[in-house]
Amino acid sequence: MYKDLKQFVSQFADLGQAEWEAVMPLIETRELRKNDYFVREGEVARYISFTQSGYLRVFYNHDGDEITRDISPLHTFVTALPSFVSQTPSYEIIQAITDCELFVIYHDNLEFLYDSYSNWQRVGRRVMEEMFVQTQSRIYAFITQPAEVRYKEMMKQFPDIFQHVPLQYIASYLGITSQSLSRLRRSVQFDG
Amino acid sequence: MYKDLKQFVSQFADLGQAEWEAVMPLIETRELRKNDYFVREGEVARYISFTQSGYLRVFYNHDGDEITRDISPLHTFVTALPSFVSQTPSYEIIQAITDCELFVIYHDNLEFLYDSYSNWQRVGRRVMEEMFVQTQSRIYAFITQPAEVRYKEMMKQFPDIFQHVPLQYIASYLGITSQSLSRLRRSVQFDG
DNA sequence: GACTTTTTTTAACATTTGGTAAAAAATGAA
DNA sequence: TTCATTTTTTACCAAATGTTAAAAAAAGTC
């Protein structure tokens, strides 16, 4: 149980028995069906989730379009962070793209955990550091690479996502329209 | 002394006398002249800095071009984070755009501080959370707004930067060439 | 299976931004 | 100041991506 979660967290800190026993009772399992919402617009993101199976999409509405901020790879933490950290209504929406099994922890329980176990606070800090660095690379990609290269990189890094996630979501994650993605896929198909 | 630093940090946690007395001996003052390097390419970022005065630029080389990742607003933390967190050689370069007065803390001292004072660990986590959220808004801007809007927003948010920072750096921060920025500034000048 | 709805693709044209080159302006150094 | 260097601007053309509209394909529903 929690094998993937333990493995993920152990990248960031060596947690002892005590730390794991403290977190266990705070974790709840939550199952979502495809298209179910994890966070709705205007709702406070009360928990953070670790994706045990399935795919979540974090997006927001902009002039009638949905902009995908993130498509959660398996076995990572996901939440509407601006809402979660400040416990204010969320503009980000989180929805299940496929059936999902999630491990969730409530905000207040996580804060309690952070304050009680310095090592968990450390995990929180390290996770955020890594997320920040990853996000910076994404900006780097936006500035230095055309959409076609960003698309190919995504295919390399997350090949399995394309079997589960509608192309329009991938397009908006790449920062282009689905028409542009379609055109781009055709040209990739022909000249490699 | 450390008035701005204290104010900045107090956004994230209420620190007591003990926490401040612990950090004081770890802080060093460092002065940079315009164009001095804070972190060179290939060098490990051994410290994080709080900008007391002046402007730093974080950038990296890409195909002979310099891509600006960040222009530090006053009174924030700056470091080459990918290098700093892993203590590996940095691809990011940090250079003083103007004369600067910095407060710096060595990586190992910061880790010591984090491990000794749960509240400092909390500050570290909260700072990273905020930086992540800010970076997300930047991606949002790249996806939803054309360069002209991003430029206007930057003028609104950091009006004083334009008096100190060469336009070419601002251009690459906005993700465009300096020629495009120049063209864009002209059209803004005419039709508001 | 037949029908409806959603997603993806295609096409033509418009807009934004990049690339190259060179001039103009600003800055720095002797 | 004068000269050299760097930065900013201008112009023209090319490339990438958006917009609009519609067709084709796929998925969902009864």
XYZ file of C-alpha atoms (C1' of nucleotides) in Angstrom:
444
model
C 0.000 0.000 0.000
C 1.202 3.529 -0.871
C 4.183 1.999 -2.642
C 4.274 4.620 -5.403
C 3.652 7.445 -2.961
C 6.470 6.252 -0.724
C 8.798 5.975 -3.642
C 7.928 9.445 -4.868
C 8.371 11.061 -1.473
C 11.630 9.254 -0.733
C 13.270 11.282 -3.503
C 13.046 14.264 -1.211
C 13.650 13.088 2.331
C 14.385 9.952 4.300
C 11.280 9.481 6.361
C 11.217 7.187 9.365
C 8.525 4.919 10.703
C 7.103 7.698 12.852
C 6.594 10.046 9.913
C 4.763 7.380 7.917
C 2.591 6.394 10.822
C 1.654 10.026 11.238
C 0.564 10.461 7.654
C -1.344 7.208 7.184
C -4.470 8.197 9.092
C -4.589 11.499 7.196
C -4.697 9.909 3.755
C -8.067 9.188 2.204
C -8.683 7.265 -0.978
C -10.895 8.936 -3.507
C -12.141 7.496 -6.786
C -13.222 9.628 -9.699
C -15.019 8.570 -12.837
C -13.985 10.045 -16.139
C -15.193 13.673 -16.381
C -15.806 13.957 -12.621
C -14.498 17.140 -11.067
C -11.834 17.161 -8.404
C -11.995 20.967 -8.018
C -14.745 23.121 -9.495
C -14.376 26.768 -10.475
C -15.028 29.060 -7.506
C -14.641 26.206 -5.023
C -11.786 26.132 -2.494
C -9.260 23.365 -3.172
C -9.419 21.728 0.223
C -7.089 18.843 -0.532
C -4.010 17.889 -2.407
C -3.990 14.636 -4.311
C -1.458 12.000 -5.237
C -2.432 10.265 -8.474
C -2.335 6.521 -7.931
C -3.924 5.783 -11.295
C -5.550 7.759 -14.099
C -5.098 11.248 -15.492
C -6.241 14.590 -14.161
C -6.319 17.844 -16.062
C -5.820 21.250 -14.428
C -7.252 24.054 -16.537
C -8.962 27.414 -16.433
C -11.453 29.290 -18.534
C -10.220 32.190 -20.583
C -12.595 34.003 -22.963
C -14.596 30.843 -23.479
C -11.515 28.738 -24.116
C -10.141 26.194 -21.696
C -6.413 26.641 -21.066
C -4.745 23.495 -19.792
C -2.159 24.297 -17.149
C -1.213 20.743 -16.432
C -1.958 17.166 -17.332
C -0.900 15.183 -14.305
C 1.574 12.453 -14.989
C 1.003 9.387 -12.827
C 2.351 9.348 -9.302
C 2.714 13.035 -8.626
C 0.939 15.553 -6.463
C -1.837 17.598 -7.988
C -3.943 20.419 -6.658
C -5.169 23.860 -7.658
C -2.213 25.388 -5.908
C -3.144 29.087 -5.810
C -6.404 28.120 -4.141
C -4.907 25.417 -1.961
C -2.135 27.497 -0.415
C -4.389 30.457 0.339
C -7.641 28.502 0.847
C -9.499 30.926 -1.395
C -11.854 30.168 -4.299
C -10.160 28.525 -7.247
C -10.082 29.805 -10.809
C -8.355 26.584 -11.740
C -10.558 23.593 -12.433
C -9.426 19.989 -12.007
C -11.224 17.244 -13.857
C -10.629 13.534 -14.382
C -9.708 12.714 -17.972
C -9.921 8.993 -17.223
C -11.161 7.031 -14.239
C -8.821 7.872 -11.376
C -7.760 6.547 -8.024
C -6.411 9.300 -5.817
C -4.870 9.567 -2.383
C -5.925 12.867 -0.878
C -4.920 14.865 2.175
C -6.890 17.805 3.497
C -5.185 21.170 3.646
C -5.490 21.492 7.402
C -4.172 18.001 7.987
C -1.224 18.718 5.751
C -0.450 21.916 7.630
C -0.669 19.965 10.855
C 1.691 17.383 9.428
C 4.104 20.068 8.270
C 4.144 21.719 11.677
C 4.503 18.443 13.562
C 7.189 16.825 11.432
C 10.044 18.940 10.182
C 10.815 16.192 7.680
C 7.396 16.487 6.100
C 7.831 20.236 5.908
C 11.062 19.464 4.109
C 9.247 17.196 1.657
C 6.792 19.994 0.967
C 9.601 22.429 0.323
C 11.532 20.055 -1.905
C 8.446 19.151 -3.935
C 7.739 22.830 -4.522
C 11.343 23.480 -5.512
C 11.173 20.737 -8.119
C 7.839 21.949 -9.418
C 9.247 25.440 -9.740
C 12.270 24.216 -11.676
C 10.055 22.150 -13.988
C 7.832 25.127 -14.611
C 10.857 27.211 -15.489
C 11.847 24.664 -18.133
C 8.388 24.968 -19.563
C 8.827 28.735 -19.925
C 12.238 28.090 -21.428
C 10.575 25.835 -23.992
C 7.972 28.469 -24.808
C 10.656 31.052 -25.466
C 13.218 28.978 -27.330
C 11.290 26.257 -29.148
C 8.575 26.353 -31.794
C 5.386 24.423 -31.137
C 6.511 21.481 -33.258
C 9.561 20.874 -31.075
C 7.519 21.246 -27.890
C 5.094 18.671 -29.257
C 7.829 16.189 -30.125
C 9.418 16.610 -26.691
C 6.075 15.927 -25.071
C 5.661 12.771 -27.125
C 9.084 11.620 -26.009
C 8.581 12.440 -22.354
C 4.973 11.293 -21.921
C 4.242 8.874 -24.768
C 1.398 7.196 -22.914
C -0.517 10.432 -22.404
C -1.524 10.514 -26.064
C -3.506 7.320 -25.663
C -5.635 8.821 -22.925
C -5.845 12.559 -23.392
C -7.893 14.341 -26.092
C -5.692 16.302 -28.478
C -7.418 19.594 -27.791
C -6.171 19.474 -24.200
C -2.652 18.732 -25.336
C -2.856 21.630 -27.797
C -3.745 24.131 -25.114
C -1.037 22.734 -22.842
C 1.408 23.378 -25.685
C -0.013 26.874 -26.025
C -1.503 26.461 -29.508
C -4.932 25.877 -31.034
C -6.108 22.383 -31.880
C -6.072 23.400 -35.551
C -2.390 24.245 -35.297
C -1.662 20.983 -33.513
C -3.474 19.088 -36.200
C -1.489 20.793 -38.959
C 1.725 20.204 -37.074
C 0.984 16.513 -36.564
C 0.440 16.075 -40.263
C 3.779 17.643 -41.150
C 5.556 15.552 -38.496
C 3.935 12.446 -39.938
C 5.386 13.133 -43.390
C 8.895 14.384 -42.739
C 9.513 12.603 -39.436
C 18.994 46.432 9.676
C 17.373 43.699 7.568
C 14.130 45.656 7.672
C 13.087 44.722 4.122
C 14.174 41.127 4.581
C 12.173 40.847 7.773
C 9.142 42.341 6.137
C 9.397 40.002 3.174
C 9.794 36.907 5.309
C 7.013 37.842 7.703
C 4.521 37.323 4.868
C 5.156 33.621 5.230
C 5.632 32.863 8.909
C 5.695 34.560 12.270
C 9.275 34.213 13.349
C 10.343 34.728 16.936
C 13.448 36.252 18.432
C 15.209 32.895 18.442
C 14.734 32.331 14.728
C 16.112 35.758 13.893
C 19.071 35.357 16.181
C 19.820 32.069 14.481
C 19.839 33.537 11.013
C 21.782 36.751 11.707
C 25.238 35.168 11.932
C 24.582 33.262 8.710
C 23.855 36.338 6.630
C 26.706 37.990 4.766
C 26.546 41.262 2.941
C 27.862 41.253 -0.575
C 28.241 44.191 -2.922
C 28.321 43.868 -6.674
C 29.233 46.470 -9.232
C 27.227 46.738 -12.405
C 28.061 43.793 -14.714
C 29.674 41.751 -11.916
C 28.627 38.121 -11.850
C 26.818 36.572 -8.937
C 26.808 33.111 -10.530
C 28.876 32.178 -13.569
C 28.001 29.464 -16.079
C 29.268 26.070 -14.933
C 29.789 27.291 -11.388
C 27.754 25.884 -8.485
C 25.332 28.406 -6.976
C 26.551 28.177 -3.421
C 24.325 30.871 -1.979
C 20.919 32.393 -2.210
C 20.591 36.142 -2.180
C 18.113 38.691 -0.942
C 18.268 41.873 -3.011
C 18.608 44.832 -0.687
C 19.236 47.261 -3.552
C 19.881 47.041 -7.277
C 18.805 44.681 -10.020
C 20.032 41.198 -10.883
C 19.362 39.335 -14.078
C 19.085 35.541 -14.277
C 19.692 34.251 -17.794
C 21.128 31.417 -19.837
C 22.816 31.039 -23.176
C 20.864 29.436 -25.971
C 22.350 29.225 -29.462
C 24.367 32.366 -28.862
C 21.366 34.257 -27.512
C 20.889 35.154 -23.891
C 17.463 34.169 -22.581
C 16.424 36.154 -19.521
C 14.622 33.947 -17.020
C 14.150 36.607 -14.435
C 14.872 40.203 -13.610
C 14.832 40.352 -9.834
C 12.481 42.887 -8.396
C 13.826 44.506 -5.249
C 13.501 42.702 -1.942
C 13.094 39.141 -3.114
C 15.215 36.028 -3.046
C 17.314 35.234 -6.087
C 19.497 32.278 -6.943
C 20.144 29.884 -9.805
C 17.684 27.466 -8.313
C 18.342 24.282 -10.308
C 21.996 24.555 -9.345
C 21.358 25.708 -5.801
C 18.987 22.918 -4.782
C 21.146 20.158 -6.239
C 24.540 21.865 -5.755
C 25.523 21.008 -9.304
C 27.037 23.282 -11.985
C 24.716 26.023 -13.130
C 23.575 26.668 -16.674
C 21.896 29.787 -15.382
C 24.020 32.891 -15.081
C 23.303 35.722 -12.649
C 24.707 39.147 -13.297
C 24.255 42.571 -11.748
C 22.442 44.986 -14.049
C 23.107 47.847 -11.658
C 25.262 48.168 -8.568
C 23.753 45.856 -5.971
C 23.758 45.278 -2.278
C 22.881 41.698 -1.436
C 22.341 39.662 1.672
C 23.539 36.147 1.013
C 23.268 32.822 2.808
C 25.322 29.786 1.915
C 23.484 26.662 0.852
C 24.780 24.551 3.707
C 23.930 27.190 6.270
C 20.432 27.455 4.876
C 19.974 23.695 5.060
C 21.200 23.824 8.625
C 18.738 26.598 9.349
C 15.912 24.644 7.731
C 16.692 21.541 9.750
C 17.109 23.425 13.019
C 14.071 25.680 12.799
C 10.834 24.251 11.508
C 9.612 27.795 11.001
C 12.431 28.580 8.613
C 11.689 25.388 6.742
C 8.142 26.702 6.511
C 9.371 29.991 5.104
C 11.329 28.086 2.483
C 8.277 26.088 1.516
C 5.991 29.089 1.365
C 8.454 31.107 -0.705
C 8.694 28.263 -3.192
C 4.921 27.925 -3.345
C 4.569 31.595 -4.191
C 7.321 31.427 -6.770
C 5.615 28.458 -8.378
C 2.286 30.253 -8.543
C 3.926 33.341 -10.044
C 5.680 31.231 -12.637
C 2.382 29.634 -13.564
C 0.897 33.067 -14.225
C 3.803 33.759 -16.500
C 3.025 30.641 -18.522
C -0.612 31.668 -18.543
C 0.448 35.010 -20.012
C 2.531 33.299 -22.685
C -0.419 31.175 -23.751
C -3.216 33.699 -23.608
C -1.652 37.070 -24.310
C 0.245 38.467 -27.277
C 3.607 40.107 -26.632
C 2.122 43.599 -26.652
C -0.177 42.814 -23.728
C 2.630 41.094 -21.822
C 4.753 44.206 -22.322
C 2.040 46.552 -21.097
C 1.432 44.376 -18.044
C 5.127 44.449 -17.249
C 5.173 48.239 -17.500
C 2.262 48.405 -15.100
C 3.703 45.935 -12.600
C 7.353 47.013 -12.646
C 7.438 50.571 -14.003
C 10.801 51.339 -12.411
C 12.561 48.422 -14.085
C 12.517 50.216 -17.414
C 14.747 52.943 -16.052
C 17.434 50.462 -15.092
C 17.261 47.469 -17.383
C 18.359 47.408 -21.049
C 15.459 46.720 -23.389
C 17.075 43.657 -24.905
C 16.872 41.895 -21.547
C 13.243 42.835 -21.178
C 12.583 41.562 -24.691
C 13.988 38.125 -23.974
C 12.114 38.007 -20.669
C 8.952 38.671 -22.670
C 9.991 35.906 -25.054
C 10.506 38.110 -28.119
C 13.423 39.654 -29.996
C 14.547 43.190 -29.293
C 13.434 44.121 -32.817
C 9.918 42.962 -32.040
C 9.917 44.842 -28.764
C 11.035 47.953 -30.538
C 8.275 47.664 -33.135
C 5.750 46.989 -30.446
C 6.819 49.989 -28.393
C 6.342 52.220 -31.366
C 2.821 51.022 -32.011
C 1.947 51.357 -28.315
C 3.289 54.902 -28.401
C 0.920 55.837 -31.235
C -2.340 54.099 -30.415
C -1.915 54.012 -26.634
C -27.555 0.188 -35.894
C -29.118 5.012 -36.381
C -28.749 9.367 -34.651
C -26.640 13.133 -32.114
C -22.792 15.302 -30.249
C -18.001 15.998 -29.793
C -13.441 15.905 -31.551
C -10.184 16.192 -35.161
C -8.806 17.566 -39.589
C -8.538 20.506 -43.645
C -8.413 24.833 -46.088
C -7.882 29.804 -47.139
C -6.567 33.933 -45.383
C -4.966 37.221 -41.596
C -1.880 38.402 -37.946
C 2.042 38.042 -35.157
C 6.645 37.371 -34.654
C 11.271 36.091 -36.418
C 15.492 36.768 -39.388
C 18.594 39.603 -41.792
C 20.662 43.824 -42.596
C 21.628 48.350 -41.818
C 20.986 52.973 -39.822
C 20.484 55.740 -35.748
C 21.110 56.536 -31.023
C 23.260 55.857 -26.749
C 27.055 54.512 -24.017
C 31.783 53.826 -22.717
C 36.786 54.628 -23.153
C 40.917 57.097 -24.324
C 35.807 65.805 -27.140
C 36.525 61.996 -30.310
C 36.383 57.405 -31.431
C 34.861 52.709 -30.773
C 31.431 49.765 -29.036
C 26.936 48.526 -27.702
C 22.077 49.133 -27.845
C 17.943 50.425 -30.072
C 15.303 51.300 -34.029
C 13.750 50.715 -38.801
C 12.590 48.164 -42.918
C 11.598 44.224 -45.706
C 10.586 39.609 -46.299
C 9.855 34.810 -44.356
C 7.938 31.616 -41.114
C 4.829 30.296 -37.486
C 0.524 30.452 -35.598
C -4.282 32.266 -35.252
C -9.099 32.827 -37.173
C -13.021 31.384 -39.448
C -15.615 27.978 -41.597
C -16.680 23.578 -42.896
C -15.937 18.629 -43.629
C -14.565 14.233 -41.759
C -13.986 11.154 -38.106
C -14.837 9.442 -33.637
C -17.426 8.829 -29.558
C -21.549 8.675 -26.945
C -26.682 7.640 -26.609
C -31.002 5.598 -27.378
